[in-house]
Short mmCIF file of C-alpha atoms in Angstrom, two decimals:
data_model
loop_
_atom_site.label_atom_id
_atom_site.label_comp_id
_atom_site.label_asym_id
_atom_site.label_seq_id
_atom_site.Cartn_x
_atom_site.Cartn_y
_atom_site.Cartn_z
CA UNK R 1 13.19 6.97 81.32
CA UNK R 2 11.40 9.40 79.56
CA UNK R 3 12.01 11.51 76.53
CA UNK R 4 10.53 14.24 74.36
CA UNK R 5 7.29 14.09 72.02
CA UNK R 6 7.15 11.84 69.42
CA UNK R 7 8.37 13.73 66.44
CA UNK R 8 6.09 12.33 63.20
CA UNK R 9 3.42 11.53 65.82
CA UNK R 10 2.81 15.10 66.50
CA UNK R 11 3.48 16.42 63.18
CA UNK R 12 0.61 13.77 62.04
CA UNK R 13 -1.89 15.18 65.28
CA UNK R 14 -0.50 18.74 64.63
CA UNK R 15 -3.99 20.08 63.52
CA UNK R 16 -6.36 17.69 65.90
CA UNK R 17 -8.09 20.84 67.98
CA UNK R 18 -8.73 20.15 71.31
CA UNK R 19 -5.29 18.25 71.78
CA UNK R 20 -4.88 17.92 75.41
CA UNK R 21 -4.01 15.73 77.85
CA UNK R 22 -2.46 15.34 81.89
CA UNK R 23 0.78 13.84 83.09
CA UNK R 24 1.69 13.76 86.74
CA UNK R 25 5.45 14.39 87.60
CA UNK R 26 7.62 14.84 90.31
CA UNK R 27 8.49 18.40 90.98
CA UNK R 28 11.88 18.00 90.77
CA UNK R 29 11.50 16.35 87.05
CA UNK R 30 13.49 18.55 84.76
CA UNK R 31 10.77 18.13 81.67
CA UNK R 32 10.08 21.04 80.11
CA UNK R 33 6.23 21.52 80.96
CA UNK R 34 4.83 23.63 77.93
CA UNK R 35 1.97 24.12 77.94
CA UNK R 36 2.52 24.34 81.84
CA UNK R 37 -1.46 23.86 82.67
CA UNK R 38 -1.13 20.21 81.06
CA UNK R 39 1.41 18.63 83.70
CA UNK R 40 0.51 18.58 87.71
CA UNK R 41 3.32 18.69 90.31
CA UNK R 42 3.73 16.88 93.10
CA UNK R 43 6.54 16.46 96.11
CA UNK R 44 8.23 13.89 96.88
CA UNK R 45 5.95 12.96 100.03
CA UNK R 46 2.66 13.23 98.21
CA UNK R 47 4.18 10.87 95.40
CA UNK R 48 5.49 8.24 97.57
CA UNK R 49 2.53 8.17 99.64
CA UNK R 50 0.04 7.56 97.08
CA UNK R 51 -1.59 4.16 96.91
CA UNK R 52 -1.21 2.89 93.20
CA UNK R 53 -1.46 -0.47 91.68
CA UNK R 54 0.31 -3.51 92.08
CA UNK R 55 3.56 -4.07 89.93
CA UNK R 56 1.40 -7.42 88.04
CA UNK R 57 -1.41 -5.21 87.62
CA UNK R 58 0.77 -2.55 85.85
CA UNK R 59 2.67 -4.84 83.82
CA UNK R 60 -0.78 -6.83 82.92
CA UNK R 61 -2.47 -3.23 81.57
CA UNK R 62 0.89 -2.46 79.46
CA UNK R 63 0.33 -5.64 77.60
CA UNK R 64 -2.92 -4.92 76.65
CA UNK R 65 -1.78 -1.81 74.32
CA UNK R 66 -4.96 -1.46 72.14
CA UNK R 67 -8.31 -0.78 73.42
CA UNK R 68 -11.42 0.64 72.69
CA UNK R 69 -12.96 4.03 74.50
CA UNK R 70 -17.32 3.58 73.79
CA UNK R 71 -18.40 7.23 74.09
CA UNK R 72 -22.14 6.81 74.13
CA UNK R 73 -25.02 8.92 75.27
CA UNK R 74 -27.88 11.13 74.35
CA UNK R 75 -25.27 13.21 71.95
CA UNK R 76 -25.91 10.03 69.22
CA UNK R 77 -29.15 11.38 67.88
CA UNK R 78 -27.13 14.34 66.70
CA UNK R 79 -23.53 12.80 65.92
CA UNK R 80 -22.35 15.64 67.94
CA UNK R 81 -20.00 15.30 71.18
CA UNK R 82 -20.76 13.86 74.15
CA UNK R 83 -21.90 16.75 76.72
CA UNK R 84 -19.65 18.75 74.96
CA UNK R 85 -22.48 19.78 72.38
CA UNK R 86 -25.23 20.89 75.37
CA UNK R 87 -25.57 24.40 75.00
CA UNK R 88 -25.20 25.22 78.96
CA UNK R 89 -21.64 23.85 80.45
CA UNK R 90 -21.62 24.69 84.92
CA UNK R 91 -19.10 26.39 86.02
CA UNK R 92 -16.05 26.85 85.96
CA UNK R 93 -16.27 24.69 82.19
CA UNK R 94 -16.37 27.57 79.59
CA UNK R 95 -18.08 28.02 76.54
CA UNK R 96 -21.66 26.68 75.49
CA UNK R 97 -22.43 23.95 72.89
CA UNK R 98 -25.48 24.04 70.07
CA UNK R 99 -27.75 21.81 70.80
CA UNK R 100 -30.34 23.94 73.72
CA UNK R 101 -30.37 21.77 77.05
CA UNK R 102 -33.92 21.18 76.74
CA UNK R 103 -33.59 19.36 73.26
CA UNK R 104 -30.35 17.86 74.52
CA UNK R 105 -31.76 15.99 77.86
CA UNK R 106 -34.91 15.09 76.00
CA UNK R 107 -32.99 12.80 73.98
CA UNK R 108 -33.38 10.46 76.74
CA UNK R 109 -37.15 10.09 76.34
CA UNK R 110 -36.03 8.65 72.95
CA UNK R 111 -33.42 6.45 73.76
CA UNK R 112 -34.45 2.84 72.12
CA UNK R 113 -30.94 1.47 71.34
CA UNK R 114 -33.60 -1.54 69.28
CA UNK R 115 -30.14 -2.43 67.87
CA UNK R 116 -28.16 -2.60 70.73
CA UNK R 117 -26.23 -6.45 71.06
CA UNK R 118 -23.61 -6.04 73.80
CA UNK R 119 -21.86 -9.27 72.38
CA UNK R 120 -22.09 -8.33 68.75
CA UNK R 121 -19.92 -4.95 70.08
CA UNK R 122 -17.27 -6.97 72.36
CA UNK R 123 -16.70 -9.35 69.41
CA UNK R 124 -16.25 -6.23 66.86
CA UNK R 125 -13.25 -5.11 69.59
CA UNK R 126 -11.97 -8.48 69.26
CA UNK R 127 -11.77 -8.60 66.15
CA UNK R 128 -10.25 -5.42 65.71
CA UNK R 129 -7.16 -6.70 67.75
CA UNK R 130 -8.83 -4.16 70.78
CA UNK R 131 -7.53 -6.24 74.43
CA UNK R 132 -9.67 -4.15 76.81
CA UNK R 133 -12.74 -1.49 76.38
CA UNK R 134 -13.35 1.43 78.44
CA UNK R 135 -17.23 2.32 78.25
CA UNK R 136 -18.40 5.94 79.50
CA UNK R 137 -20.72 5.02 82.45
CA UNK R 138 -21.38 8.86 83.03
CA UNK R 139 -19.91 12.18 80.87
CA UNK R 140 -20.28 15.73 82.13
CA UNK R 141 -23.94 15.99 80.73
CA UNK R 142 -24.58 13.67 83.84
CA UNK R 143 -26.99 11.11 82.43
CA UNK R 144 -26.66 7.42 83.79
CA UNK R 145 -25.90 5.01 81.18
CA UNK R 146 -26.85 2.27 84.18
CA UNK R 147 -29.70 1.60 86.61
CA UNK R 148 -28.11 4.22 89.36
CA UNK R 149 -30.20 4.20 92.33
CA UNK R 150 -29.11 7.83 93.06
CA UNK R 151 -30.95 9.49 90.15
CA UNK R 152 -34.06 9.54 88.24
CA UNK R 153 -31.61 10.73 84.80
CA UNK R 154 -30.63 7.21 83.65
CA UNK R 155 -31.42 4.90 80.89
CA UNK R 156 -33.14 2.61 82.70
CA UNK R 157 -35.62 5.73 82.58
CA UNK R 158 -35.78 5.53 78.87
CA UNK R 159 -37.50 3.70 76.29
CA UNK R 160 -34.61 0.97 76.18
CA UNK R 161 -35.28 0.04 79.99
CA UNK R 162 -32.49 -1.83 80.52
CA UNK R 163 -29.27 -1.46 82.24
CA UNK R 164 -26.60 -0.72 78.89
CA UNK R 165 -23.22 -0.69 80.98
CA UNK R 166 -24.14 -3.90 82.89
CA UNK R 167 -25.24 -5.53 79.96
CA UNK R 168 -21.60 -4.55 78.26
CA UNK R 169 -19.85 -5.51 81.18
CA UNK R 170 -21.41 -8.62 81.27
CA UNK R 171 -20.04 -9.63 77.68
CA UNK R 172 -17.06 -8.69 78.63
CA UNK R 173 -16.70 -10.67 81.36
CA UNK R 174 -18.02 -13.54 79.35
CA UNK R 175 -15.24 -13.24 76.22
CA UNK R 176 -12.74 -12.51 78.68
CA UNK R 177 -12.14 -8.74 77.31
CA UNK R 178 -10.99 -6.33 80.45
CA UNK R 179 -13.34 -3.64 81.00
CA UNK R 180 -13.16 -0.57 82.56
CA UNK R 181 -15.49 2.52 83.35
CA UNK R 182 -15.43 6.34 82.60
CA UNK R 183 -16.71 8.19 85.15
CA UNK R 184 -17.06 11.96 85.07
CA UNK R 185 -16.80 14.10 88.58
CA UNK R 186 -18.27 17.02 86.57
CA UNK R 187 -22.07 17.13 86.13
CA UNK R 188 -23.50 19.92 84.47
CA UNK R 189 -26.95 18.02 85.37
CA UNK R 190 -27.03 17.85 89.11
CA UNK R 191 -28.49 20.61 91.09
CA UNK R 192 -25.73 20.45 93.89
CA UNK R 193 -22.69 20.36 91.71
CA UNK R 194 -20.66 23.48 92.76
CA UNK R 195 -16.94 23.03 92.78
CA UNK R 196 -16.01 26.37 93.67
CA UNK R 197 -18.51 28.89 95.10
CA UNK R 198 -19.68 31.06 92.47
CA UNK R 199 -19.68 33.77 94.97
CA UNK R 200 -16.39 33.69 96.06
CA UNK R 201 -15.04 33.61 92.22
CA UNK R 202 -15.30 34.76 88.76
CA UNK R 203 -14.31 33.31 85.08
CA UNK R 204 -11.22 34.37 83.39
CA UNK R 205 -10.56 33.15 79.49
CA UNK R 206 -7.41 31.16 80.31
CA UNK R 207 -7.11 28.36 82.26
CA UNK R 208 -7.62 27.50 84.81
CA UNK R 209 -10.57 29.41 83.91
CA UNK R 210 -11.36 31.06 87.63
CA UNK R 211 -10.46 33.37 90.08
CA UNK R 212 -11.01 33.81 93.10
CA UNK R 213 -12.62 37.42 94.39
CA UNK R 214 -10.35 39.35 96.46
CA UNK R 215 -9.95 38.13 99.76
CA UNK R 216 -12.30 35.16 99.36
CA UNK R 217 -9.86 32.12 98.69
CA UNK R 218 -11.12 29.02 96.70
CA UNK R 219 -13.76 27.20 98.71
CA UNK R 220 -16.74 24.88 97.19
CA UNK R 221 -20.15 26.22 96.69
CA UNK R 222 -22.70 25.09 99.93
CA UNK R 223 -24.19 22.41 98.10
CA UNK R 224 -21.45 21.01 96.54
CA UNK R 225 -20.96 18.41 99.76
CA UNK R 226 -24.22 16.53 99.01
CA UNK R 227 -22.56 16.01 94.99
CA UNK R 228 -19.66 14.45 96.97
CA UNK R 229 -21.96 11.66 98.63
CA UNK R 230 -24.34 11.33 95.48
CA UNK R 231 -20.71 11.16 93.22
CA UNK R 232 -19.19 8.22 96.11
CA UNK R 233 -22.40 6.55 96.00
CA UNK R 234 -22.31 6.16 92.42
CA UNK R 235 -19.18 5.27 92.20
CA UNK R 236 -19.70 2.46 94.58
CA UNK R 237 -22.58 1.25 92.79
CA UNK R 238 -19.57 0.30 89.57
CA UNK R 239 -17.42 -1.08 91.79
CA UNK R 240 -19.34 -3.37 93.37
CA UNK R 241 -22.30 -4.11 90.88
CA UNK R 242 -20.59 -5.00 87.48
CA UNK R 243 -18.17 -7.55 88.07
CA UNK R 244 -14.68 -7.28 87.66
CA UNK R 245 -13.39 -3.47 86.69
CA UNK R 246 -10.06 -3.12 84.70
CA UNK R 247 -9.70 0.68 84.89
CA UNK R 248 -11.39 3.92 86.54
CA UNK R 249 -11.24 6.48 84.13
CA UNK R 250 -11.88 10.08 85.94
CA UNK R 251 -12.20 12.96 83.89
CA UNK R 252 -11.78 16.46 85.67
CA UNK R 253 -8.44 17.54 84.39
CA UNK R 254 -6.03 19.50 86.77
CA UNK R 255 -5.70 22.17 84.02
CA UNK R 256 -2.93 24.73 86.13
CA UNK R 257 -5.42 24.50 89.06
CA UNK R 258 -8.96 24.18 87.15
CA UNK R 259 -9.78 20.99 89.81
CA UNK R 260 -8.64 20.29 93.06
CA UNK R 261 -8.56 16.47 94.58
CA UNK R 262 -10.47 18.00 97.18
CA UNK R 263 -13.54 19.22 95.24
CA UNK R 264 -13.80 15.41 95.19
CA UNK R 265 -12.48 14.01 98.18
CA UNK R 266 -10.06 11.83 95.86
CA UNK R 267 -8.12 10.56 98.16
CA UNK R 268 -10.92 8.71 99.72
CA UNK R 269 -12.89 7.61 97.06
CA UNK R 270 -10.34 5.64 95.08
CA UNK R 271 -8.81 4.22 98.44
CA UNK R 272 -12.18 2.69 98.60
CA UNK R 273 -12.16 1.71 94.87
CA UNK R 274 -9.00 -0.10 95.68
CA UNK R 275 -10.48 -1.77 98.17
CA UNK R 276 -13.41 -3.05 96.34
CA UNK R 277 -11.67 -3.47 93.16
CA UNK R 278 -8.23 -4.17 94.24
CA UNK R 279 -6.51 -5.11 90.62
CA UNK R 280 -7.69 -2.09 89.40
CA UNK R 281 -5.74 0.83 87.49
CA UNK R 282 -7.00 4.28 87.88
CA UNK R 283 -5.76 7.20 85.71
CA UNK R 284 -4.45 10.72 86.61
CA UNK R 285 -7.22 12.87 86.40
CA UNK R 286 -8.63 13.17 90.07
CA UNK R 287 -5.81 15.67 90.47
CA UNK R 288 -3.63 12.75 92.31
CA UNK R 289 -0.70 11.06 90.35
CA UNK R 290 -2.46 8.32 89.25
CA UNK R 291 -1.66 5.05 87.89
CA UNK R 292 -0.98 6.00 83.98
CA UNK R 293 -0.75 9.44 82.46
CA UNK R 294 -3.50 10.49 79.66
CA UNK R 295 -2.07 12.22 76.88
CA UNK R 296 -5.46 12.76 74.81
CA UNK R 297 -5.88 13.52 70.71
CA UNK R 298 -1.98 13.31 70.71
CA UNK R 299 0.73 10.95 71.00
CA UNK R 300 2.64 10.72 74.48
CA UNK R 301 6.49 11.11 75.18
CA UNK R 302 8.72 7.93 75.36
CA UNK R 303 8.12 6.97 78.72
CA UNK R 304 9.00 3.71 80.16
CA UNK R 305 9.15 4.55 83.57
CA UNK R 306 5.33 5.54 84.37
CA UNK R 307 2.27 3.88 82.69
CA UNK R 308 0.70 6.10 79.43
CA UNK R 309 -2.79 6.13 77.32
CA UNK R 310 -3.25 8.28 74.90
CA UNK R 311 -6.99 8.39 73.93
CA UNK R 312 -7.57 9.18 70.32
CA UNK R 313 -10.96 9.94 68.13
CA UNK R 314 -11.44 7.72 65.55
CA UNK R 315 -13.35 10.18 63.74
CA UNK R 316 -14.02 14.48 64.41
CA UNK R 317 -15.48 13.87 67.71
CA UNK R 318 -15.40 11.58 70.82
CA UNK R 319 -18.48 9.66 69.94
CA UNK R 320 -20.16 8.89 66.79
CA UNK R 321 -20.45 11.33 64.09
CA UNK R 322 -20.78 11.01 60.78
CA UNK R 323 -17.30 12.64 59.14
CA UNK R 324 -14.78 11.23 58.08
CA UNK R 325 -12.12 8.80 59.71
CA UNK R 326 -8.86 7.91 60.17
CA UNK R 327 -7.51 6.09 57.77
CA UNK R 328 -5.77 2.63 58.32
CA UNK R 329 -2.34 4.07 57.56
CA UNK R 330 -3.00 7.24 60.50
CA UNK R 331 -4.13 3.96 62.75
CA UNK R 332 -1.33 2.12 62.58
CA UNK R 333 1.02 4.54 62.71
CA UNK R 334 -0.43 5.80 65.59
CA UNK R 335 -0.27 2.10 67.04
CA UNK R 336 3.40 1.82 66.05
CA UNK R 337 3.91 5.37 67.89
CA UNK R 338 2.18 4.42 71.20
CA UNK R 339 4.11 1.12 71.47
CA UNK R 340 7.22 2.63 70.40
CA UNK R 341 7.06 5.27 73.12
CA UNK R 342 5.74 2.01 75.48
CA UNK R 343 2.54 3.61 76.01
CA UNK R 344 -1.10 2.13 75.00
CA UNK R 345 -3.78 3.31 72.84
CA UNK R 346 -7.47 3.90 73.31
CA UNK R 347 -9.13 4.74 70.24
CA UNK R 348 -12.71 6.71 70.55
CA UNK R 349 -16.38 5.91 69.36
CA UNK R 350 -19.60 5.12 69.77
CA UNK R 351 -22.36 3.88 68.66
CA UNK R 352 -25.52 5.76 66.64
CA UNK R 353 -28.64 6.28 68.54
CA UNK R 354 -30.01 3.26 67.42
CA UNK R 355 -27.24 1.02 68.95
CA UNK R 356 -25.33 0.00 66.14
CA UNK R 357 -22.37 0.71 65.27
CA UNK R 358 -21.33 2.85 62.33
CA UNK R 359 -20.18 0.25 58.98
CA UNK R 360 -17.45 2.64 58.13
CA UNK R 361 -16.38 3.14 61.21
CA UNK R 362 -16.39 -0.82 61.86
CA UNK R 363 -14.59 -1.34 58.49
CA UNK R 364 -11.85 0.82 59.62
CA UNK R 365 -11.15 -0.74 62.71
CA UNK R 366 -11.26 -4.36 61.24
CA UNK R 367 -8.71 -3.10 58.53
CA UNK R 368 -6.51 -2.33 61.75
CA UNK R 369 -7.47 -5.71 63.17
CA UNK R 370 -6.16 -7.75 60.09
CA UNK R 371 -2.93 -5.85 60.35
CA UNK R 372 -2.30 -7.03 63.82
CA UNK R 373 -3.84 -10.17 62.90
CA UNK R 374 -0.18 -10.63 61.12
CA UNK R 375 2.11 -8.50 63.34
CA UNK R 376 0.70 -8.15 66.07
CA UNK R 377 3.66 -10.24 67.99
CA UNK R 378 5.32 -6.90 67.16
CA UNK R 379 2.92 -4.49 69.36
CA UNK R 380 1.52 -6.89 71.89
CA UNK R 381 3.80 -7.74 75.42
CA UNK R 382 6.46 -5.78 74.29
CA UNK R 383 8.24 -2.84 75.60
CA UNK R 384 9.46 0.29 73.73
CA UNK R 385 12.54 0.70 72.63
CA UNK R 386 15.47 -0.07 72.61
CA UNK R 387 16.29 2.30 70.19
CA UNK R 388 13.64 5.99 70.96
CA UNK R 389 11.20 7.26 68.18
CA UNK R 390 12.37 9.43 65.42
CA UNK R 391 10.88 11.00 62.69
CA UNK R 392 11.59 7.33 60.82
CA UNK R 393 9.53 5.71 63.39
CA UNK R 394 10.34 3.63 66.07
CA UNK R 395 11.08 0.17 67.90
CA UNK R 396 9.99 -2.47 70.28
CA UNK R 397 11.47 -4.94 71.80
CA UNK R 398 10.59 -8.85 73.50
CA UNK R 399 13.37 -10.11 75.46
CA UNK R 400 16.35 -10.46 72.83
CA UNK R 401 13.97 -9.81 69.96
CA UNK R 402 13.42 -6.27 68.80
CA UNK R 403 11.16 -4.66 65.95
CA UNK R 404 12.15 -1.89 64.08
CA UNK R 405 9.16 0.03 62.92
CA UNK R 406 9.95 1.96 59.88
CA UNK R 407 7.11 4.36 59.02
CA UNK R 408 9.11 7.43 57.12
CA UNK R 409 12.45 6.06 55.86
CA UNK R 410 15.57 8.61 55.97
CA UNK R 411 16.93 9.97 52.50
CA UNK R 412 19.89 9.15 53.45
CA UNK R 413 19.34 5.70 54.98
CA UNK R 414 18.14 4.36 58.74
CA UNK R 415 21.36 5.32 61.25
CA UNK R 416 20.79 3.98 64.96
CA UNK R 417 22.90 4.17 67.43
CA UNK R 418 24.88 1.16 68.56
CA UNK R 419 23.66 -0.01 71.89
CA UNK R 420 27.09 -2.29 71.91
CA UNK R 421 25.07 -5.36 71.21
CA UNK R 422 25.94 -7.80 68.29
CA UNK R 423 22.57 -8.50 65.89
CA UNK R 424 23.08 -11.96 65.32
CA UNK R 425 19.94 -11.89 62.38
CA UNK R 426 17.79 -9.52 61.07
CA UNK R 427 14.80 -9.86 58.71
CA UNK R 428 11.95 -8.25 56.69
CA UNK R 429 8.53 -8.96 59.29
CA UNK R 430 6.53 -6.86 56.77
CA UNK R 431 6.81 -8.77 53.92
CA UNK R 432 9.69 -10.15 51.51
CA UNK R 433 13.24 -9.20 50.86
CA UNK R 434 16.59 -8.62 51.94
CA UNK R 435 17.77 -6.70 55.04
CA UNK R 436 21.44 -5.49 55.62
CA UNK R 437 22.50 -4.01 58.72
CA UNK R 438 25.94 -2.46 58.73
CA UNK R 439 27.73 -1.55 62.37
CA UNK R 440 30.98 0.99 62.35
CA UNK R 441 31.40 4.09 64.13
CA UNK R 442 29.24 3.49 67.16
CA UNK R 443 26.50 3.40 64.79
CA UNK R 444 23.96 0.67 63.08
CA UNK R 445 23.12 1.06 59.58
CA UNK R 446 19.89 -0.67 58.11
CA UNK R 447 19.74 -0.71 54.56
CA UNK R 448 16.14 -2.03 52.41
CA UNK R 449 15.65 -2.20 48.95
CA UNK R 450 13.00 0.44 48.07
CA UNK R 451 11.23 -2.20 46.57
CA UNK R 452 10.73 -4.25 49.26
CA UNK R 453 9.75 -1.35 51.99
CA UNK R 454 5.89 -1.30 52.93
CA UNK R 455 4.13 1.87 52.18
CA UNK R 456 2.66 2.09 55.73
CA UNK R 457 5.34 0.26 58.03
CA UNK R 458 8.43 -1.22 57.11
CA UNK R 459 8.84 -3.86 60.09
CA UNK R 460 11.99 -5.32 60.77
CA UNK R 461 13.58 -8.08 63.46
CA UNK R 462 16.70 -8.02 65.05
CA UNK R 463 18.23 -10.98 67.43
CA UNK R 464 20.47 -9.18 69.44
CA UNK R 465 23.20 -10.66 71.33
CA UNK R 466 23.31 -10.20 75.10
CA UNK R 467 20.60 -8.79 77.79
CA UNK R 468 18.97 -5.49 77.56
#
């Protein structure tokens, strides 16, 4: 089932810029697709012939609900963005960043990371209530974060020497914390990376941001095929050299026809992942359907149908910068949101150049930890619903058990409908007090003292009678 945008959620994300994202749909869905360039199509055929995950494998990453995205790379001796801050982007990206290319890929001959403890940042997730990390193995700028055999740009090449994403990996595997890997297809780096023949087509300021030149058609650029077997080899190298991988996280976004599955050969790269990793989950944005959707700096629909992640800066950009961050009552709302709309969260940052993390940013996501260190029964293994968000917030459920989340309380009082289902007992999860909940009218009315309402989420538990 899925519904429309979560209404407070994207009031609260209303001025994020850059709010983007990709679901994959059926053409025959009747969601309204605004902005249109967001949401790839696909028949019937296509859909049912794509090879996803396993049911257990879906259900295990939908319990996991909270993770952490690392976004960590030469950007950190700036606190700028990831890639996104290199002055010169390759076609067909637009724009250009700040920081000249020269100065930007010379950060590597810098890279000490003398702070660096891969077990020191897995127990930090931990403790922050995070149950999987996603770790950017390579971002558009195209430099390695592991010992690649397939290029000389790496960090192994650096003054730290050693290989970062196996060492993090390795932690992982030893707390037990699912890890997965980001993996750009774009490279703004690598001398043979040409999508789309730069001959044959010309920008335009709207996406999909190219054209093609009359009478050429969209073809790749002739050196693009040797990217392909340099971007397969790579890929093979993290799926078969770091142990156990959770999630493939792609980034090259169909944007209304930006990327084609076939400027990667997607098809037959992540039947091989699936092969060698074969309880992975891989995301939508190879221009395929996907496992999950990726609704990113914004809150996804209610959506129980079809896997969702939204990925969400902690702070003004992607990876570690040093403005100012959400605040713990943004956080858990946003929590409450995702879960409420039965989607999971995957909150943005990284570390400084040094390798440690930032102690605000580390305060902030412990402060979120201790929450869910008391309700975290409430957000963890459940499903959303049964009731769909509002502008008062939203619900999960656990079996007969469900969890109203009250975030913005009505002026007139909380009115649900009545799914036909006695509540047999209802109580304050929040804190103490009283809870009445009143059912006439094909409607459920929960009534709570001002007094005893939380001033960041009023949580509430209902035993209903009968099955979902």
């Amino acid at each position: 089932m899925r519904e429309g945008p979560l209404a407070w959620a994207a009031m609260l994300l209303a001025l994020v810029p850059g709010a983007t994202g990709q679901w994959s749909l059926l053409e025959t869905d009747s969601r309204k697709r605004e902005p249109a360039h967001l949401y790839q199509t696909f028949g019937q055929g296509v859909w049912d012939r794509y090879e996803g995950a396993s049911a257990e494998s879906i259900r295990r990453f939908r319990g996991f609900r909270y993770g952490l995205f690392v976004h960590y790379g030469l950007s950190s001796f700036k606190g700028a963005d990831l890639s996104w801050s290199r002055q010169t982007r390759a076609f067909p990206d637009p724009g250009e960043g700040t920081i000249p290319d020269a100065e930007y890929e010379g950060f590597a001959d810098r890279f000490r990371m003398e702070r660096f403890d891969a077990d020191r940042w897995v127990s930090m997730a931990r403790r922050a209530g995070m149950r999987y990390i996603v770790a950017v193995a390579k971002h558009h700028d195209g430099f390695h974060m592991w010992d690649t055999a397939h290029s000389d740009f790496k960090i192994t090449n650096s003054p730290f020497g050693r290989d970062y994403l196996k060492e993090l990996a390795d932690a992982c595997q030893r707390d037990g914390m699912p890890f997965g890997v980001y993996y750009s297809q774009r490279d703004w780096h690598h001398p043979d990376y040409q999508p789309l023949d730069p001959t044959a087509t010309e920008p335009t300021p709207a996406p999909p941001y190219w054209k093609a030149l009359r009478g050429a058609g969209r073809r790749a650029g002739p050196r693009h095929d040797r990217y392909i077997s340099y971007m397969h080899d790579t890929v093979r190298e993290l799926m078969t050299g770091y142990g156990r991988i959770d999630v493939l996280w792609w980034d090259a976004l169909w944007w209304g026809g930006m990327y084609h599955a076939d400027m990667w050969e997607s098809a037959g790269i992540e039947s091989e992942v699936r092969r060698l990793q074969p309880r992975i989950l891989i995301n939508n944005r190879a221009s395929l359907p996907g496992d999950f959707d990726t609704p990113e700096q914004r809150l996804g629909m209610f959506q129980d149908d079809r896997p969702w992640e939204s990925c969400i800066s902690l702070g003004p950009h992607w990876a570690w910068s040093p403005g100012e961050v959400k605040s713990k009552r943004e956080l858990v709302r946003l929590l409450v949101g995702t879960a409420s709309g039965d989607g999971n969260l995957l909150i943005s940052t990284g570390a400084r150049s040094d390798g440690s993390f930032d102690p605000q940013h580390v305060r902030r996501l412990l402060e979120v930890g201790e929450w869910l260190e008391r309700f975290g029964d409430t957000i963890y293994g459940t499903r959303g619903g049964p009731w769909k968000p509002g502008d008062w917030g939203g619900s999960t459920h656990s079996g007969s058990t469900a969890f109203l989340h009250v975030t913005s309380w009505p002026s007139d009082g909380l009115v649900l409908p009545d799914l036909g289902r006695t509540v047999r007992d209802a109580a304050i999860v929040s804190g103490s007090g009283s809870v009445s909940v009143t059912r006439s009218s094909g409607s459920l009315r929960i009534a709570v003292p001002e007094s005893d309402r939380d001033p960041i989420d009023t949580i509430i538990r209902l035993e209903l009678a009968g099955s979902e």
